[in-house]
Coordinates of C-alpha atoms and ligand atoms in Angstrom, one line a residue:
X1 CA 16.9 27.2 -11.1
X2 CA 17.0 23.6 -12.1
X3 CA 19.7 23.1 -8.8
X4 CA 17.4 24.3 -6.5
X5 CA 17.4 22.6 -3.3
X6 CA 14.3 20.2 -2.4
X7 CA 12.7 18.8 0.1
X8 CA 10.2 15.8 -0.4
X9 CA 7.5 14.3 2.0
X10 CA 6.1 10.5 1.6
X11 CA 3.5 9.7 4.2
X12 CA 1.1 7.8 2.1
X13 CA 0.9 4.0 3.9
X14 CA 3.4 2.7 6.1
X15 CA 6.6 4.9 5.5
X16 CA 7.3 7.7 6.7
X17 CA 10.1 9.3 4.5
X18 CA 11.7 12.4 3.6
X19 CA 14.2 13.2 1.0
X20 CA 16.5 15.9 -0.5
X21 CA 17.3 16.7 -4.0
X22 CA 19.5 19.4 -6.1
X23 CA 18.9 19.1 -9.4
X24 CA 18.2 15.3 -10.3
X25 CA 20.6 14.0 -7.4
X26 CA 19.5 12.6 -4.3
X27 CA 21.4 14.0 -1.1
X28 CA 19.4 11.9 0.9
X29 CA 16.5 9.7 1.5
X30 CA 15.5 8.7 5.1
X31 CA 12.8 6.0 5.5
X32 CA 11.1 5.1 9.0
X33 CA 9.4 1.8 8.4
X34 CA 6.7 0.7 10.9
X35 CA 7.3 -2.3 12.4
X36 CA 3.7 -2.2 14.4
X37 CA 2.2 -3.4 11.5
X38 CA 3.6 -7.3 11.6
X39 CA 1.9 -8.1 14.4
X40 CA -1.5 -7.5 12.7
X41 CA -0.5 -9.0 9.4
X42 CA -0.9 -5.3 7.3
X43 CA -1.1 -1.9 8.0
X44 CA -3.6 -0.9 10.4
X45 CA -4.6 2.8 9.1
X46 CA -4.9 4.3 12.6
X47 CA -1.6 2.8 13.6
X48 CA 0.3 4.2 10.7
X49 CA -1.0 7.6 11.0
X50 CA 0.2 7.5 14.6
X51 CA 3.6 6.1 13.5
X52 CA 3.6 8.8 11.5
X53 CA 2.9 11.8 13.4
X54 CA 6.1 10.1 15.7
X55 CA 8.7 10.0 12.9
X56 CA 7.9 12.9 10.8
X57 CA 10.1 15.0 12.3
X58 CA 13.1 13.3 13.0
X59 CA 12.9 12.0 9.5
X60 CA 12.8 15.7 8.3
X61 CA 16.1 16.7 10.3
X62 CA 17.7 13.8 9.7
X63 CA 17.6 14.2 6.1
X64 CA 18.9 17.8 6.5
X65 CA 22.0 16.7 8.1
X66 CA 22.6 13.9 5.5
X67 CA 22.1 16.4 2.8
X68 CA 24.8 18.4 4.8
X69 CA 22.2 21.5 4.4
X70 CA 19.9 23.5 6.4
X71 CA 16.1 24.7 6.7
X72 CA 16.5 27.9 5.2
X73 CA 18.3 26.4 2.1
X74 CA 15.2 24.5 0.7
X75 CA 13.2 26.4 -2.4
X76 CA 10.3 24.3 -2.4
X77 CA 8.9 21.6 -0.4
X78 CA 7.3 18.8 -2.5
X79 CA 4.4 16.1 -0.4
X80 CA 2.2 13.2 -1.4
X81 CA -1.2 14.7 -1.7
X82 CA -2.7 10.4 -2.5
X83 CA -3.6 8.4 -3.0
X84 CA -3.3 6.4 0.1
X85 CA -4.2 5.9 3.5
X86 CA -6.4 9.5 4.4
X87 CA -5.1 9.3 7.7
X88 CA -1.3 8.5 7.0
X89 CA -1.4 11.2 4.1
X90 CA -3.0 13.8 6.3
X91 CA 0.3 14.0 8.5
X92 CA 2.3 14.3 5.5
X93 CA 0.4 17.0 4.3
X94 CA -0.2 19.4 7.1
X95 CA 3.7 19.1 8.0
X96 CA 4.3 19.9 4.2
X97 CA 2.2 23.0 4.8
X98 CA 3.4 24.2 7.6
X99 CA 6.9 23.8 7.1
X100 CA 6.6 25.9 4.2
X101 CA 4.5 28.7 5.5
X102 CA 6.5 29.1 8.2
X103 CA 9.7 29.2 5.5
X104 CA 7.9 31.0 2.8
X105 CA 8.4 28.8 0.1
X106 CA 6.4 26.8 -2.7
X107 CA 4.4 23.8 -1.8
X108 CA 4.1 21.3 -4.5
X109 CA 1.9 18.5 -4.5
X110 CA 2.3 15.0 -6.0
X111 CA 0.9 12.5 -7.2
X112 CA 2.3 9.1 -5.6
X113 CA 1.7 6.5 -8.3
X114 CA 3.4 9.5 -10.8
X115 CA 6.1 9.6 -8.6
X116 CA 6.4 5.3 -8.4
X117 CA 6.7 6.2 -12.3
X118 CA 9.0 9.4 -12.4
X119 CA 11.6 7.9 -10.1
X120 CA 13.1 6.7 -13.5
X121 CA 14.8 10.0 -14.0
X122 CA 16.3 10.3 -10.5
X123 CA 20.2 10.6 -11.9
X124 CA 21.2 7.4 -10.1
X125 CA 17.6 5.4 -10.7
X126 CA 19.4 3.9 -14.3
X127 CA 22.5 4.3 -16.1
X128 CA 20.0 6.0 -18.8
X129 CA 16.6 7.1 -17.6
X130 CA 14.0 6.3 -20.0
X131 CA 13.1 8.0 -23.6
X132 CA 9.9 8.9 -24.5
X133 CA 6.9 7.5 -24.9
X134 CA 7.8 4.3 -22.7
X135 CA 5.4 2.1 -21.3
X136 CA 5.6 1.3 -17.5
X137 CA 4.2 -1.3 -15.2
X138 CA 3.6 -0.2 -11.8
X139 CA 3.2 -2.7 -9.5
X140 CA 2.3 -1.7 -5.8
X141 CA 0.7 -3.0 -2.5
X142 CA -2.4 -0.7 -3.7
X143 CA -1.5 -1.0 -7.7
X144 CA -1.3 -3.1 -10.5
X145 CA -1.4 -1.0 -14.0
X146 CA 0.0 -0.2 -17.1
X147 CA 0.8 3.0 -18.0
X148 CA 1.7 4.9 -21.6
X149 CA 3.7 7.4 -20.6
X150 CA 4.0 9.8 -23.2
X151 CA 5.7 12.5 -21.3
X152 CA 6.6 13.8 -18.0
X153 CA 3.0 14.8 -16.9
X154 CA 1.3 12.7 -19.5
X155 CA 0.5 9.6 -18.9
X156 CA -2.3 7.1 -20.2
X157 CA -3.3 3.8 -18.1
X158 CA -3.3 1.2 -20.6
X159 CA -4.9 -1.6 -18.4
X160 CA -4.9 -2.3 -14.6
X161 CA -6.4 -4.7 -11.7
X162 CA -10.1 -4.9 -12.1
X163 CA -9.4 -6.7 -8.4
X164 CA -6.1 -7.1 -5.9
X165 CA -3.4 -5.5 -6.8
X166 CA -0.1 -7.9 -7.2
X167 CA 1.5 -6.9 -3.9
X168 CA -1.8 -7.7 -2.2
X169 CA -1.6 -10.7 -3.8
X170 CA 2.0 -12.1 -2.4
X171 CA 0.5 -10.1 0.8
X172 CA -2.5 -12.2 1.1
X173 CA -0.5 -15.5 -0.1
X174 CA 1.8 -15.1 2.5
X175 CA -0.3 -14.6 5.1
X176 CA -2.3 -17.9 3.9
X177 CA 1.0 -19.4 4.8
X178 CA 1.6 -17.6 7.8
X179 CA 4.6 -15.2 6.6
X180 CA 5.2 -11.9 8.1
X181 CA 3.8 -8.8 6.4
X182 CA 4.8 -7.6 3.9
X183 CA 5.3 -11.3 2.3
X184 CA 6.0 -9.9 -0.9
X185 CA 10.1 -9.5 -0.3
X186 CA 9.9 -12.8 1.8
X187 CA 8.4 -14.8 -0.8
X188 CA 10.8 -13.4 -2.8
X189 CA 14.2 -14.9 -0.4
X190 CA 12.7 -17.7 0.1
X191 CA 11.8 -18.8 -3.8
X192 CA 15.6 -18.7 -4.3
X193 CA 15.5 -22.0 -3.0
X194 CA 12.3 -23.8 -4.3
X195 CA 10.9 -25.1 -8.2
X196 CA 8.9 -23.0 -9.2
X197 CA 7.3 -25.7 -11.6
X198 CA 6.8 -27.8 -8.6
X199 CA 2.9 -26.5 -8.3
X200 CA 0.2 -24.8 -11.0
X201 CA -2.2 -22.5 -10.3
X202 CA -4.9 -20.8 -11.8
X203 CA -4.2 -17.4 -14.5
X204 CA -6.8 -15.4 -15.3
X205 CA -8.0 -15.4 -18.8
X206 CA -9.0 -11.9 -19.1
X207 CA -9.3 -10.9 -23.3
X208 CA -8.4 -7.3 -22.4
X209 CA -5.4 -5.7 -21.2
X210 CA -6.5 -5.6 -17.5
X211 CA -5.3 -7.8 -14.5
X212 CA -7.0 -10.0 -11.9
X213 CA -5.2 -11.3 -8.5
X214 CA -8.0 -12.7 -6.9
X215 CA -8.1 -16.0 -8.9
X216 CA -4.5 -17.0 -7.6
X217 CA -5.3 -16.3 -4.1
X218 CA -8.5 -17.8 -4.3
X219 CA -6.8 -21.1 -5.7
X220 CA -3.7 -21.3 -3.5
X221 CA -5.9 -21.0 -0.4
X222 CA -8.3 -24.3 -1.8
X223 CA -4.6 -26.2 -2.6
X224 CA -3.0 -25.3 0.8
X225 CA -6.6 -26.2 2.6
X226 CA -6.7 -29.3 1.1
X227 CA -3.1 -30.7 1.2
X228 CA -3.0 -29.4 4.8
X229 CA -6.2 -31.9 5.4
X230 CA -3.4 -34.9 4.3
X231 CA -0.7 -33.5 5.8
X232 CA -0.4 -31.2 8.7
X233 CA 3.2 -30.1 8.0
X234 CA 2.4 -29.2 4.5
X235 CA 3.2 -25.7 4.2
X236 CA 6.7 -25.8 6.1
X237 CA 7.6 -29.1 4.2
X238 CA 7.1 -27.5 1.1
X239 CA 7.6 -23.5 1.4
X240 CA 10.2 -23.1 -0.6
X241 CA 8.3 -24.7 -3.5
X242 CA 5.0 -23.1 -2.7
X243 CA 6.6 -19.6 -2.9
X244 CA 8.8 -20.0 -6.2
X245 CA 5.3 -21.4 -7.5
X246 CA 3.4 -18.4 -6.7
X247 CA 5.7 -16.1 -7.5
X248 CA 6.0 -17.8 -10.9
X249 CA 2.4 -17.8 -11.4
X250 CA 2.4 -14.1 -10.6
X251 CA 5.1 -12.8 -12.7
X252 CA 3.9 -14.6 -15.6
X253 CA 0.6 -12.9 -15.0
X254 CA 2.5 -9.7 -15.3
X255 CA 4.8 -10.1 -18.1
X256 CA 2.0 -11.9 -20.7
X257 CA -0.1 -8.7 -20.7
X258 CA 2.9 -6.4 -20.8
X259 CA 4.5 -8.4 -23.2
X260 CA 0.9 -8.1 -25.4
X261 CA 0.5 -4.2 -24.7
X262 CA 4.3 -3.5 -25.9
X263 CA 3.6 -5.8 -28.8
X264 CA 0.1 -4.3 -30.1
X265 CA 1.4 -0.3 -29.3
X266 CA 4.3 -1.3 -31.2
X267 CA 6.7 -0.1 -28.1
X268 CA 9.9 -1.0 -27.5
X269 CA 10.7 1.0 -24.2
X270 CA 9.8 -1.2 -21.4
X271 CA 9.7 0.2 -17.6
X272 CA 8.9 -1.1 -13.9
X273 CA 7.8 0.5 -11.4
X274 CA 6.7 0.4 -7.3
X275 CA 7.5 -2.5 -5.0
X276 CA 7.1 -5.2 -6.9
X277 CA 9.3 -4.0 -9.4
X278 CA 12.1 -5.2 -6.4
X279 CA 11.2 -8.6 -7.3
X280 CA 14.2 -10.7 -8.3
X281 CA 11.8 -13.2 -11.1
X282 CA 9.9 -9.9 -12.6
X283 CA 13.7 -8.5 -12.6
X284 CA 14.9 -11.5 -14.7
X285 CA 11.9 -11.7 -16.5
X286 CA 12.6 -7.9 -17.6
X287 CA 16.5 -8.7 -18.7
X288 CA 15.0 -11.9 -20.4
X289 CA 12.8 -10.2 -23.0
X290 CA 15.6 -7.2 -23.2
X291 CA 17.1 -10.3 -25.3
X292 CA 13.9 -11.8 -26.3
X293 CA 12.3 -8.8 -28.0
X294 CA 14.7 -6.0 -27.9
X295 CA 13.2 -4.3 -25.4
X296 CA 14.8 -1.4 -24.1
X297 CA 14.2 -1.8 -20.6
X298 CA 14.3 0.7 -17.1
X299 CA 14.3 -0.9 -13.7
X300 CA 15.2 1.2 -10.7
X301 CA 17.6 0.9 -8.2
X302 CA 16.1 -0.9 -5.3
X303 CA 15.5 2.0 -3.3
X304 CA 13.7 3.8 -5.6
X305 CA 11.1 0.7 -5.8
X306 CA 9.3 0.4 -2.5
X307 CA 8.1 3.6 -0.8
X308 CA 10.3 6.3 -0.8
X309 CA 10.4 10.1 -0.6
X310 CA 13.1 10.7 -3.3
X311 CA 10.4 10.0 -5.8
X312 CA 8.2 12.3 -4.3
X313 CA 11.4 15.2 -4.5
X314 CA 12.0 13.7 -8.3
X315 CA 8.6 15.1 -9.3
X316 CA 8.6 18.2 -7.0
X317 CA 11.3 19.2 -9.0
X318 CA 9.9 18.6 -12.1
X319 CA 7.0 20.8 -10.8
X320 CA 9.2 23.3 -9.2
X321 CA 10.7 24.2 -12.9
X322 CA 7.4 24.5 -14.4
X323 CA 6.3 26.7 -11.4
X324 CA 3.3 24.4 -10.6
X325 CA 2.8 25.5 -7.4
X326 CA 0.0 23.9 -4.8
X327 CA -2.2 26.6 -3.2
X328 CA -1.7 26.2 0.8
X329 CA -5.7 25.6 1.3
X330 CA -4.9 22.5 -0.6
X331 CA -6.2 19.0 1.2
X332 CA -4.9 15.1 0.9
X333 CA -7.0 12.8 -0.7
X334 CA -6.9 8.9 -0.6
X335 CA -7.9 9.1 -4.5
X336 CA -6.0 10.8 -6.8
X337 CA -6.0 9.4 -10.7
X338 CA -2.9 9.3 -12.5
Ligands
LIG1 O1 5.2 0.7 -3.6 P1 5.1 0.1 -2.3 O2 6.2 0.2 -1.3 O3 3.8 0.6 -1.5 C1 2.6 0.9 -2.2 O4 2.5 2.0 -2.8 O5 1.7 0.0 -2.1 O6 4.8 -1.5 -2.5 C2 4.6 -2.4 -1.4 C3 4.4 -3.8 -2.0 C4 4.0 -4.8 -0.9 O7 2.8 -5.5 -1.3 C5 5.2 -5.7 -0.9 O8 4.9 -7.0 -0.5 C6 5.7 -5.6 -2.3 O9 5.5 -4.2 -2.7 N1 7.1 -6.0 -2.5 C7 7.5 -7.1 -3.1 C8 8.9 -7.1 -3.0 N2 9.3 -6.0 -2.3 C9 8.2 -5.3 -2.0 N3 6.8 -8.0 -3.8 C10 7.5 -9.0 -4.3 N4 8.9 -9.1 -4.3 C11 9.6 -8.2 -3.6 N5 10.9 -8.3 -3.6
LIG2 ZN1 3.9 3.1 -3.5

């Protein structure tokens, strides 16, 4: 049962993206990104759900033939039900449900921040996936949280963003200094070349275990505005410093609370998650405290970080063993807790 052939839909923002799994292998896992987007600076809700409707079905078939397999081989067909964009996960969706009336197999939903989480025990995520419990920081566009999970399906969010979410955070940055969207892997290049002590800005000094982005963006926007005043050229003289200081600024935001939650739950087992978790300084940072505090830590293979649908097929699976089936009335929903 367990090698049951897959299929998994991810329509949530900006990717569309379908992926196959047997057992907890990935035979594929085909992304359309939407390059639309850019030119506004973030995703524009009605354009991505057009996008969508464009791709979805040439990034179905194409992840057939990758897989080497076809329609009638599938036993269940697993979809983002949210949260996300309403519009972008309604595409997802109906396909999802149609496609497996019209094949007569399960539909499975799934919960896409679960899925950020599960991609851990995809069989080529880690060289070990993680032991329970294990705590895990999932760090999105939409997300900032972290999350006590105590098994597969049960998970407990510790703190999160009472504001922007990190990747909104190098989003907004980045457009502040005119970077293409998403900023967040941009800022990321381009800090390889800059000191990242060359500027401070502000942390938040929140007692509990929850996050706030809006402070940093709030206070690089006043820095940039008023160097700019001096110097014109400000930002392209000094990108490469700006962005290894704001990346700094954010990562250290991240790792103090995780470091504090691990520490007070007594939690050695220490996971990232989503597409921040592609970020080469919250990557280091991780292998640092491996060292530092003998963490046992989990960090995914790039792909498995940013939107994908081979996370989506990761939990469909799990699902599909414990025959939790979705009822075909079923609708998306842009909210969907954890
Ligand atoms: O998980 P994801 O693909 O979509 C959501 O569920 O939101 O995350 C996208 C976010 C964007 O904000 C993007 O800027 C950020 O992940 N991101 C990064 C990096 N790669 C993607 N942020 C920092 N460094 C990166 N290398
Ligand atoms: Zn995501």
């Amino acid at each position: 049962m367990s090698d049951s052939i897959i299929l998994g839909i991810e329509s949530s923002c900006d990717d569309t993206s379908a992926a196959i799994i047997k057992g907890n292998c990935i035979l594929s896992n085909i992304a359309a990104n939407q390059e639309i987007h850019k030119e506004y600076g973030g995703v524009v809700p009605e354009l991505a759900s057009r996008a969508h409707q464009q791709n979805i079905i040439p990034v179905v078939q194409k992840s057939l033939t990758k897989a080497n397999i076809q329609q009638n081989d599938i036993a269940a067909i697993g979809f983002t039900r949210g949260p996300g964009l309403l519009g972008s996960l309604l595409v997802g969706t109906s396909f999802a449900k149609s496609l497996a009336m019209s094949l007569n197999v399960p539909l499975i939903e799934v919960n896409h921040l679960q899925a950020h989480i599960l991609a851990h025990f995809i069989d080529d995520a880690n060289p070990e996936p993680p032991t329970f419990p294990f705590l895990c920081l999932t760090v999105s566009g939409g997300h900032t949280m972290i999350v006590l999970v105590k098994d597969y399906f049960e998970m407990e969010i510790i703190g999160k963003s009472i504001d922007d979410a990190a990747g909104e955070a190098f989003d907004k940055i980045g457009k502040i200094m005119d970077l293409d969207y998403p900023a967040g892997p941009i800022i990321d290049r381009l800090s390889k070349d800059g000191d990242p002590n060359a500027f401070t800005f502000n942390k938040p000094r929140l007692e509990s275990y929850d996050y706030s982005f809006s402070g940093i963006k709030t206070s690089v926007l006043y820095f940039i505005q008023k160097e700019v005043k001096k110097n014109p050229d400000f930002i392209k003289e000094n990108l490469n410093d700006l962005c290894a200081s704001v990346q700094k600024t954010i990562i250290d935001i991240l790792m103090i609370k995780l470091e504090k939650t691990a520490k007070d739950l007594n939690i050695k087992n220490v996971a990232i998650a989503g597409g921040v978790s592609a970020n080469s300084a919250l990557r280091k940072a991780m292998q640092d405290n491996e060292k530092k505090f003998g963490w046992n830590i989990f960090i995914p293979k790039f792909e498995y970080t940013t939107d994908n649908a081979a996370m989506i097929a990761m939990v469909a699976k799990l699902k599909f063993e414990r025959s939790e089936f979705t009822d075909l009335r079923t609708t998306a929903t842009s909210k969907y807790d954890l």
